[in-house]
Amino acid sequence: MNVLILGSGGREHAMAWKIAQSPRLTKLFIAPGNAGTAHCGTNLSIGTEDFPAIKQAVLEHDIELVVVGPEVPLVAGIHDFFLADGQLRDIPVIGPTKKGAMLEGSKDFAKEFMVKYNIPTAAYKSFSTKTLAKGYRFLRTLQPPYVLKADGLAAGKGVLILNDLDEARKELREMLSGKFGKAGSTVVIEEFLSGIECSVFVLTDGSDYLILPEAKDYKRIGEGDTGLNTGGMGAVSPVPFADSVFMEKVESRIVKPTIEGLKKEGIFYRGFIFLGLIKVNGEPIVIEYNARMGDPETEVVMPRIKNDFLEVLAACGKGDLKSQKIVTDERTVCTVMMVAGGYPGEYEKGKPITGFEKVESSIVFHAGTKNSGDKIVSNGGRVLAVSSYGTSMAEALKSSYKNIGLLEFEGRYWRRDIGADLL
Ligand code: AMP
Ligand code: GLY
């Protein structure tokens, strides 16, 4: 089977690494990929939103399955584009249609969906420029901190948590006047929840579903969860507090009603659902949905799946997921992200990276890297994710920290406290 993965981050390298191990694979292509994915298959220099070029590549390389990594092409309707094209219609795409991707692409849509299907989530109200005064009034009824969310995609920057009422009013006004462009033309204001977060991943073919290993992500740049939000600085799986009692609640109260709700809405959803959850007094509550896998969570989830993952994805693509069962590696996997100095603010690219040959007993997933002559150079804010197995979390972390120190580039930075809160 020939497979095309869309995307260029650590998530896509981890998927490519896993799919490349499948005996069912003939040829693997990654568009656009990075220096790491080039070792798992062939990179195609095509952007993930260039649908006509993707079509040409799919036909030229006889692609039989497309796996979509990031949210932007999903929200832009890549799956709908395939369904509407006579030559592409029968080629399965793993990733929801545009309507399904609204679970991530519109926070207002996701909140309304959760309320309609009784899925636990924070209380909220949505506002637009026309209802700014109502927004101010609603803020006054809440206790700080105030949670403001731009409705649309804002590359992970659209959520603000503010302690001061005046500041919240000012931010609401600025968001509605275009601080995040069109993404902020509607703003969701919601109740602040205090608890511990984890991510649960579901793969669905539209009627059946599988729950993949859960993970905990570390989002802030600084140690002790301080400083600016990033795409994610590290992850661990399994998550000790996501015990079987908690996971049963997640399945019955969130996963099942989500799949049922999508069906009732007539939304064709074939792909990953990422549940961003918070555990409050033992109960799971949804913070957000994403229409894709997480990054860097995928860098710990893929190594824990023992199945031939291509077989699972192919079954999903045929609507035959009920034939599959996920077999999970009992070991812990952690990943530590090495980022460019300055990230998530301004940072430089093009720094040569050395030390790959010294790494032992860790898997180095590439995020922002590219080949430049005979060198591998940095090409993004998040550069490498160093994943390791361990019979305990402490052992997995020890291995990642030993190996990450062997990889060098100018300005490199990583958090030294991934998983420390769980030990
Ligand atoms: P999101 O982009 O929706 O994942 O939000 C980013 C982060 O903001 C989440 O990972 C949470 O840490 C935090 N957050 C979002 N919504 C809430 C909420 N209602 N209460 C507390 N924290 C929240
Ligand atoms: N690591 C969080 C995300 O992928 O959205």
Short mmCIF file of C-alpha atoms and ligand atoms in Angstrom, two decimals:
data_model
loop_
_atom_site.label_atom_id
_atom_site.label_comp_id
_atom_site.label_asym_id
_atom_site.label_seq_id
_atom_site.Cartn_x
_atom_site.Cartn_y
_atom_site.Cartn_z
CA MET A 1 0.00 0.00 0.00
CA ASN A 2 1.29 3.48 -0.88
CA VAL A 3 0.67 6.08 1.80
CA LEU A 4 0.89 9.88 1.92
CA ILE A 5 1.24 11.74 5.23
CA LEU A 6 0.57 15.49 5.20
CA GLY A 7 2.57 17.66 7.59
CA SER A 8 6.11 18.43 8.66
CA GLY A 9 6.39 18.20 12.44
CA GLY A 10 7.36 15.75 15.14
CA ARG A 11 3.85 14.32 14.99
CA GLU A 12 4.26 13.46 11.32
CA HIS A 13 7.74 12.00 11.87
CA ALA A 14 6.35 9.78 14.65
CA MET A 15 3.52 8.62 12.36
CA ALA A 16 5.93 8.04 9.50
CA TRP A 17 8.27 6.08 11.81
CA LYS A 18 5.37 3.86 12.90
CA ILE A 19 3.86 3.35 9.43
CA ALA A 20 7.30 2.60 7.95
CA GLN A 21 7.45 -0.48 10.22
CA SER A 22 4.36 -1.99 8.61
CA PRO A 23 4.78 -5.02 6.33
CA ARG A 24 1.76 -3.71 4.43
CA LEU A 25 3.61 -0.59 3.33
CA THR A 26 4.92 -0.37 -0.23
CA LYS A 27 5.94 3.29 -0.47
CA LEU A 28 5.61 6.12 2.02
CA PHE A 29 5.50 9.79 1.02
CA ILE A 30 5.46 12.79 3.34
CA ALA A 31 4.45 16.28 2.20
CA PRO A 32 6.36 18.39 2.96
CA GLY A 33 8.07 16.38 5.74
CA ASN A 34 11.39 17.21 7.41
CA ALA A 35 14.93 15.80 7.68
CA GLY A 36 13.63 13.02 9.93
CA THR A 37 10.75 11.86 7.74
CA ALA A 38 13.21 11.63 4.83
CA HIS A 39 14.56 8.49 6.57
CA CYS A 40 11.10 6.86 6.66
CA GLY A 41 10.01 7.61 3.11
CA THR A 42 10.16 10.19 0.35
CA ASN A 43 9.53 13.86 1.11
CA LEU A 44 7.53 15.80 -1.46
CA SER A 45 7.94 19.53 -1.42
CA ILE A 46 4.25 20.36 -1.40
CA GLY A 47 2.46 22.52 1.16
CA THR A 48 -0.36 20.93 3.17
CA GLU A 49 -2.85 23.49 1.85
CA ASP A 50 -1.94 23.17 -1.84
CA PHE A 51 -4.82 20.84 -2.73
CA PRO A 52 -4.22 20.74 -6.51
CA ALA A 53 -0.54 19.78 -5.98
CA ILE A 54 -1.61 17.14 -3.44
CA LYS A 55 -4.04 15.72 -6.00
CA GLN A 56 -1.30 15.53 -8.62
CA ALA A 57 1.05 13.75 -6.18
CA VAL A 58 -1.67 11.29 -5.12
CA LEU A 59 -2.33 10.31 -8.74
CA GLU A 60 1.33 10.27 -9.77
CA HIS A 61 2.44 8.06 -6.86
CA ASP A 62 -0.64 5.86 -6.81
CA ILE A 63 -1.43 6.77 -3.19
CA GLU A 64 -3.99 4.50 -1.53
CA LEU A 65 -4.31 6.21 1.85
CA VAL A 66 -3.82 9.81 2.99
CA VAL A 67 -3.16 10.65 6.63
CA VAL A 68 -3.60 14.32 7.54
CA GLY A 69 -1.38 15.52 10.40
CA PRO A 70 -2.22 19.19 11.11
CA GLU A 71 -5.56 20.95 11.54
CA VAL A 72 -5.25 23.69 8.91
CA PRO A 73 -5.85 21.52 5.81
CA LEU A 74 -8.70 19.75 7.62
CA VAL A 75 -10.43 23.00 8.50
CA ALA A 76 -9.78 24.14 4.92
CA GLY A 77 -11.63 21.05 3.67
CA ILE A 78 -9.02 18.61 2.31
CA HIS A 79 -11.31 15.65 2.95
CA ASP A 80 -14.25 17.37 1.20
CA PHE A 81 -11.91 18.15 -1.72
CA PHE A 82 -11.19 14.42 -2.11
CA LEU A 83 -14.86 13.46 -1.85
CA ALA A 84 -15.84 16.01 -4.50
CA ASP A 85 -13.22 14.85 -7.02
CA GLY A 86 -14.05 11.93 -9.31
CA GLN A 87 -10.42 10.75 -9.39
CA LEU A 88 -9.85 11.04 -5.61
CA ARG A 89 -13.24 10.07 -4.21
CA ASP A 90 -12.31 6.46 -3.45
CA ILE A 91 -8.96 7.22 -1.83
CA PRO A 92 -9.48 7.16 1.95
CA VAL A 93 -8.44 10.25 3.90
CA ILE A 94 -7.78 9.89 7.62
CA GLY A 95 -9.00 13.22 8.96
CA PRO A 96 -12.51 14.65 9.28
CA THR A 97 -14.45 16.65 6.71
CA LYS A 98 -14.64 20.42 7.08
CA LYS A 99 -17.80 20.24 9.16
CA GLY A 100 -16.25 17.70 11.55
CA ALA A 101 -13.04 19.72 11.82
CA MET A 102 -15.17 22.55 13.21
CA LEU A 103 -14.88 20.75 16.55
CA GLU A 104 -11.42 22.34 16.50
CA GLY A 105 -11.96 25.16 14.00
CA SER A 106 -14.74 26.86 15.94
CA LYS A 107 -14.76 26.88 19.74
CA ASP A 108 -18.31 28.24 19.66
CA PHE A 109 -19.44 25.28 17.52
CA ALA A 110 -17.64 22.83 19.83
CA LYS A 111 -19.22 24.34 22.96
CA GLU A 112 -22.70 24.26 21.43
CA PHE A 113 -22.14 20.64 20.39
CA MET A 114 -21.05 19.65 23.90
CA VAL A 115 -24.01 21.35 25.54
CA LYS A 116 -26.41 19.74 23.06
CA TYR A 117 -25.04 16.24 23.71
CA ASN A 118 -24.56 16.65 27.46
CA ILE A 119 -20.79 16.36 27.30
CA PRO A 120 -19.16 17.86 30.42
CA THR A 121 -17.46 21.20 29.67
CA ALA A 122 -16.97 24.58 31.37
CA ALA A 123 -20.00 26.93 31.42
CA TYR A 124 -19.68 29.60 28.72
CA LYS A 125 -21.18 32.33 26.58
CA SER A 126 -20.12 33.58 23.14
CA PHE A 127 -19.89 37.21 22.08
CA SER A 128 -19.32 39.22 18.90
CA THR A 129 -18.67 42.94 18.29
CA LYS A 130 -22.41 43.52 18.35
CA THR A 131 -22.71 42.02 21.83
CA LEU A 132 -19.57 43.55 23.40
CA ALA A 133 -21.60 45.28 26.13
CA LYS A 134 -23.21 41.95 27.04
CA GLY A 135 -19.71 40.45 27.16
CA TYR A 136 -18.63 43.10 29.68
CA ARG A 137 -21.70 42.35 31.78
CA PHE A 138 -21.07 38.60 31.61
CA LEU A 139 -17.47 39.10 32.76
CA ARG A 140 -18.75 40.97 35.83
CA THR A 141 -20.81 37.93 36.84
CA LEU A 142 -17.72 35.67 36.84
CA GLN A 143 -15.01 35.14 39.43
CA PRO A 144 -11.41 35.61 38.23
CA PRO A 145 -9.42 34.23 36.52
CA TYR A 146 -11.25 34.99 33.27
CA VAL A 147 -10.88 32.62 30.31
CA LEU A 148 -11.23 34.21 26.85
CA LYS A 149 -10.99 32.11 23.70
CA ALA A 150 -10.88 33.27 20.10
CA ASP A 151 -13.45 31.17 18.23
CA GLY A 152 -11.28 30.23 15.25
CA LEU A 153 -7.82 28.76 14.67
CA ALA A 154 -5.11 30.95 16.17
CA ALA A 155 -2.08 28.64 16.12
CA GLY A 156 -2.42 27.87 19.83
CA LYS A 157 -2.35 31.55 20.82
CA GLY A 158 -6.08 32.25 20.98
CA VAL A 159 -6.68 31.40 24.66
CA LEU A 160 -6.11 34.10 27.29
CA ILE A 161 -6.40 33.57 31.03
CA LEU A 162 -6.51 36.85 32.93
CA ASN A 163 -6.73 37.71 36.61
CA ASP A 164 -7.90 41.27 36.33
CA LEU A 165 -11.40 42.32 35.25
CA ASP A 166 -10.23 45.50 33.49
CA GLU A 167 -7.60 43.55 31.60
CA ALA A 168 -10.22 40.94 30.61
CA ARG A 169 -12.50 43.73 29.31
CA LYS A 170 -9.63 45.24 27.33
CA GLU A 171 -8.63 41.87 25.83
CA LEU A 172 -12.23 41.07 24.92
CA ARG A 173 -12.47 44.38 23.09
CA GLU A 174 -9.13 43.86 21.33
CA MET A 175 -9.93 40.27 20.33
CA LEU A 176 -13.24 41.38 18.85
CA SER A 177 -11.53 44.21 16.99
CA GLY A 178 -9.17 41.89 15.19
CA LYS A 179 -6.21 41.07 17.48
CA PHE A 180 -6.35 37.48 16.15
CA GLY A 181 -7.82 38.43 12.78
CA LYS A 182 -11.02 36.67 11.76
CA ALA A 183 -10.41 33.94 14.37
CA GLY A 184 -11.47 36.42 17.05
CA SER A 185 -14.63 37.79 15.46
CA THR A 186 -16.45 35.60 17.98
CA VAL A 187 -15.03 35.13 21.49
CA VAL A 188 -16.00 32.40 23.93
CA ILE A 189 -15.82 33.43 27.59
CA GLU A 190 -15.87 30.47 29.93
CA GLU A 191 -15.70 29.43 33.53
CA PHE A 192 -12.17 28.80 34.80
CA LEU A 193 -11.56 25.22 35.85
CA SER A 194 -8.88 24.19 38.28
CA GLY A 195 -7.48 20.70 37.96
CA ILE A 196 -4.90 18.55 36.20
CA GLU A 197 -4.88 18.16 32.41
CA CYS A 198 -4.37 15.22 30.09
CA SER A 199 -5.06 14.33 26.46
CA VAL A 200 -7.05 11.36 25.22
CA PHE A 201 -6.97 10.30 21.57
CA VAL A 202 -9.74 8.58 19.68
CA LEU A 203 -9.65 7.15 16.18
CA THR A 204 -13.06 6.77 14.56
CA ASP A 205 -14.27 5.58 11.17
CA GLY A 206 -17.60 7.35 11.70
CA SER A 207 -19.35 4.46 13.39
CA ASP A 208 -16.85 2.61 15.60
CA TYR A 209 -13.94 3.98 17.57
CA LEU A 210 -10.69 3.01 19.27
CA ILE A 211 -9.14 4.79 22.23
CA LEU A 212 -5.37 5.22 21.85
CA PRO A 213 -2.94 5.59 24.76
CA GLU A 214 -3.47 8.84 26.71
CA ALA A 215 -0.73 11.41 27.32
CA LYS A 216 0.12 14.48 29.35
CA ASP A 217 1.63 17.44 27.56
CA TYR A 218 3.71 20.28 29.05
CA LYS A 219 2.61 23.46 27.31
CA ARG A 220 4.49 26.35 28.93
CA ILE A 221 8.02 27.33 27.92
CA GLY A 222 9.38 27.59 31.46
CA GLU A 223 10.06 25.06 34.17
CA GLY A 224 7.34 24.69 36.78
CA ASP A 225 4.79 25.47 34.04
CA THR A 226 5.65 29.15 33.81
CA GLY A 227 5.97 31.63 30.95
CA LEU A 228 4.37 31.68 27.53
CA ASN A 229 2.33 28.88 25.98
CA THR A 230 4.07 26.80 23.31
CA GLY A 231 2.94 24.00 21.03
CA GLY A 232 4.19 21.61 23.72
CA MET A 233 7.58 21.09 25.37
CA GLY A 234 7.33 17.40 26.26
CA ALA A 235 4.90 14.61 27.00
CA VAL A 236 4.50 11.37 28.90
CA SER A 237 2.32 8.30 28.48
CA PRO A 238 0.69 6.62 30.36
CA VAL A 239 -0.68 9.29 32.70
CA PRO A 240 -0.81 7.90 36.26
CA PHE A 241 -3.91 9.88 37.29
CA ALA A 242 -5.85 8.72 34.21
CA ASP A 243 -6.64 5.41 35.93
CA SER A 244 -9.24 2.91 34.75
CA VAL A 245 -12.07 4.56 36.72
CA PHE A 246 -11.28 7.92 35.11
CA MET A 247 -10.90 6.41 31.63
CA GLU A 248 -14.26 4.63 31.94
CA LYS A 249 -15.86 7.98 32.70
CA VAL A 250 -14.07 9.51 29.71
CA GLU A 251 -15.41 6.78 27.45
CA SER A 252 -19.01 6.76 28.67
CA ARG A 253 -19.49 10.51 29.24
CA ILE A 254 -17.33 11.98 26.48
CA VAL A 255 -16.18 9.55 23.76
CA LYS A 256 -19.49 7.75 23.19
CA PRO A 257 -21.70 10.87 23.20
CA THR A 258 -19.20 12.64 20.91
CA ILE A 259 -19.33 9.86 18.31
CA GLU A 260 -23.12 9.59 18.66
CA GLY A 261 -23.49 13.38 18.44
CA LEU A 262 -21.47 13.56 15.24
CA LYS A 263 -23.68 10.86 13.72
CA LYS A 264 -26.87 12.63 14.80
CA GLU A 265 -25.60 15.88 13.29
CA GLY A 266 -25.01 14.02 10.02
CA ILE A 267 -21.30 14.84 10.16
CA PHE A 268 -19.02 12.33 8.44
CA TYR A 269 -16.04 12.03 10.78
CA ARG A 270 -13.27 9.63 9.87
CA GLY A 271 -10.07 10.44 11.70
CA PHE A 272 -8.58 11.37 15.04
CA ILE A 273 -10.39 13.20 17.82
CA PHE A 274 -8.08 14.73 20.42
CA LEU A 275 -9.81 15.38 23.73
CA GLY A 276 -8.09 18.02 25.84
CA LEU A 277 -9.37 17.11 29.30
CA ILE A 278 -9.09 18.45 32.81
CA LYS A 279 -9.70 16.27 35.86
CA VAL A 280 -11.67 18.21 38.46
CA ASN A 281 -12.58 16.36 41.68
CA GLY A 282 -12.05 13.08 39.87
CA GLU A 283 -14.35 13.98 36.98
CA PRO A 284 -13.24 14.48 33.35
CA ILE A 285 -14.28 17.78 31.74
CA VAL A 286 -13.53 18.76 28.13
CA ILE A 287 -11.31 21.85 27.73
CA GLU A 288 -11.12 21.51 23.96
CA TYR A 289 -11.49 19.20 20.99
CA ASN A 290 -8.88 18.96 18.26
CA ALA A 291 -9.51 17.26 14.94
CA ARG A 292 -6.05 15.65 14.79
CA MET A 293 -3.38 14.03 16.94
CA GLY A 294 -1.37 16.14 19.40
CA ASP A 295 2.21 17.23 19.02
CA PRO A 296 4.34 16.21 21.00
CA GLU A 297 1.80 13.67 22.32
CA THR A 298 2.07 11.59 19.12
CA GLU A 299 5.79 11.17 19.87
CA VAL A 300 4.83 9.17 22.98
CA VAL A 301 1.59 7.61 21.72
CA MET A 302 3.00 5.98 18.55
CA PRO A 303 5.83 4.16 20.40
CA ARG A 304 3.25 2.71 22.85
CA ILE A 305 1.05 1.20 20.12
CA LYS A 306 2.07 -2.38 19.41
CA ASN A 307 -0.28 -2.87 16.46
CA ASP A 308 0.62 -2.61 12.82
CA PHE A 309 -0.69 0.95 12.76
CA LEU A 310 -1.07 1.00 8.99
CA GLU A 311 -3.45 -1.95 9.28
CA VAL A 312 -5.47 0.05 11.84
CA LEU A 313 -5.52 3.15 9.61
CA ALA A 314 -6.39 1.13 6.50
CA ALA A 315 -9.31 -0.48 8.36
CA CYS A 316 -10.41 2.98 9.49
CA GLY A 317 -10.26 4.19 5.89
CA LYS A 318 -12.54 1.32 4.82
CA GLY A 319 -15.01 1.92 7.63
CA ASP A 320 -14.01 -1.36 9.22
CA LEU A 321 -12.51 -0.19 12.52
CA LYS A 322 -14.58 -2.72 14.44
CA SER A 323 -12.14 -5.38 13.19
CA GLN A 324 -9.30 -3.72 15.13
CA LYS A 325 -8.21 -3.59 18.76
CA ILE A 326 -5.38 -1.47 20.11
CA VAL A 327 -2.59 -3.36 21.86
CA THR A 328 -0.64 -1.10 24.18
CA ASP A 329 2.97 -1.40 25.31
CA GLU A 330 2.98 -1.49 29.11
CA ARG A 331 6.14 0.58 29.29
CA THR A 332 6.22 4.33 29.85
CA VAL A 333 7.32 6.58 27.01
CA CYS A 334 8.35 10.19 27.54
CA THR A 335 9.50 12.82 25.09
CA VAL A 336 11.46 16.01 25.70
CA MET A 337 11.32 18.76 23.10
CA MET A 338 14.44 20.68 22.15
CA VAL A 339 13.55 24.15 20.90
CA ALA A 340 15.31 27.15 19.37
CA GLY A 341 16.46 29.94 21.68
CA GLY A 342 13.77 32.62 21.89
CA TYR A 343 10.87 30.30 21.03
CA PRO A 344 7.86 30.82 21.33
CA GLY A 345 8.88 34.41 20.57
CA GLU A 346 11.33 35.26 17.81
CA TYR A 347 14.00 32.70 17.06
CA GLU A 348 16.55 31.89 14.38
CA LYS A 349 16.50 29.02 11.91
CA GLY A 350 19.26 27.32 9.94
CA LYS A 351 21.44 26.28 12.91
CA PRO A 352 23.44 23.10 12.14
CA ILE A 353 22.53 20.23 14.49
CA THR A 354 25.13 17.66 15.55
CA GLY A 355 25.31 14.59 17.76
CA PHE A 356 22.69 12.31 16.17
CA GLU A 357 25.20 9.44 15.95
CA LYS A 358 25.87 9.59 19.72
CA VAL A 359 22.25 8.93 20.72
CA GLU A 360 21.63 5.50 22.20
CA SER A 361 18.34 4.01 23.41
CA SER A 362 16.19 7.03 22.49
CA ILE A 363 14.24 7.80 19.33
CA VAL A 364 14.92 11.26 17.94
CA PHE A 365 11.81 12.57 16.19
CA HIS A 366 12.45 15.62 14.05
CA ALA A 367 10.09 18.60 14.26
CA GLY A 368 11.54 21.75 12.68
CA THR A 369 14.54 20.40 10.77
CA LYS A 370 15.64 20.20 7.15
CA ASN A 371 18.54 18.89 5.15
CA SER A 372 20.92 21.56 3.93
CA GLY A 373 23.80 20.18 1.86
CA ASP A 374 25.26 17.39 3.99
CA LYS A 375 24.01 18.96 7.23
CA ILE A 376 20.77 18.84 9.18
CA VAL A 377 19.75 22.33 10.25
CA SER A 378 17.00 23.74 12.45
CA ASN A 379 13.95 24.96 10.58
CA GLY A 380 11.38 25.87 13.22
CA GLY A 381 10.81 26.77 16.87
CA ARG A 382 10.38 23.21 18.03
CA VAL A 383 13.31 21.32 16.55
CA LEU A 384 13.67 17.77 17.95
CA ALA A 385 11.62 15.51 20.24
CA VAL A 386 13.68 12.90 22.08
CA SER A 387 11.47 9.95 23.04
CA SER A 388 12.44 7.04 25.29
CA TYR A 389 10.94 3.91 26.77
CA GLY A 390 11.31 2.97 30.42
CA THR A 391 9.94 0.38 32.80
CA SER A 392 9.12 3.41 34.94
CA MET A 393 8.62 7.08 34.13
CA ALA A 394 11.83 7.94 35.96
CA GLU A 395 13.76 5.51 33.76
CA ALA A 396 12.21 6.85 30.54
CA LEU A 397 12.98 10.44 31.56
CA LYS A 398 16.56 9.55 32.50
CA SER A 399 17.15 8.15 29.04
CA SER A 400 15.66 11.17 27.21
CA TYR A 401 17.63 13.61 29.35
CA LYS A 402 20.87 11.74 28.86
CA ASN A 403 20.43 11.70 25.08
CA ILE A 404 19.05 15.20 24.58
CA GLY A 405 22.29 16.56 26.02
CA LEU A 406 24.22 14.88 23.19
CA LEU A 407 22.33 16.78 20.50
CA GLU A 408 23.67 20.25 19.92
CA PHE A 409 22.83 23.42 18.06
CA GLU A 410 23.38 27.07 18.84
CA GLY A 411 20.76 28.45 21.23
CA ARG A 412 19.13 25.10 22.04
CA TYR A 413 16.81 24.95 25.06
CA TRP A 414 14.69 22.32 26.74
CA ARG A 415 12.69 22.02 29.96
CA ARG A 416 14.37 19.87 32.61
CA ASP A 417 11.15 19.10 34.50
CA ILE A 418 9.04 17.08 32.06
CA GLY A 419 7.08 14.51 34.07
CA ALA A 420 8.48 15.81 37.38
CA ASP A 421 5.00 16.62 38.70
CA LEU A 422 3.96 12.98 38.20
CA LEU A 423 6.96 11.25 39.79
P1 AMP B 1 -6.60 25.40 24.48
O1 AMP B 1 -5.86 26.18 23.43
O2 AMP B 1 -8.07 25.43 24.37
O3 AMP B 1 -5.98 24.06 24.71
O4 AMP B 1 -6.28 26.16 25.85
C1 AMP B 1 -4.95 26.35 26.25
C2 AMP B 1 -4.81 26.08 27.69
O5 AMP B 1 -5.59 27.03 28.44
C3 AMP B 1 -5.33 24.74 28.14
O6 AMP B 1 -4.43 23.71 27.96
C4 AMP B 1 -5.60 25.01 29.61
O7 AMP B 1 -4.40 24.91 30.34
C5 AMP B 1 -6.05 26.43 29.62
N1 AMP B 1 -7.52 26.49 29.67
C6 AMP B 1 -8.37 26.51 28.63
N2 AMP B 1 -9.65 26.57 29.06
C7 AMP B 1 -9.61 26.60 30.40
C8 AMP B 1 -10.59 26.68 31.44
N3 AMP B 1 -11.91 26.74 31.17
N4 AMP B 1 -10.17 26.65 32.71
C9 AMP B 1 -8.86 26.61 33.01
N5 AMP B 1 -7.89 26.55 32.09
C10 AMP B 1 -8.24 26.54 30.80
N1 GLY B 2 0.28 19.54 22.22
C1 GLY B 2 -0.96 20.15 22.05
C2 GLY B 2 -1.49 20.14 20.69
O1 GLY B 2 -1.04 19.42 19.82
O2 GLY B 2 -2.43 20.89 20.44
#
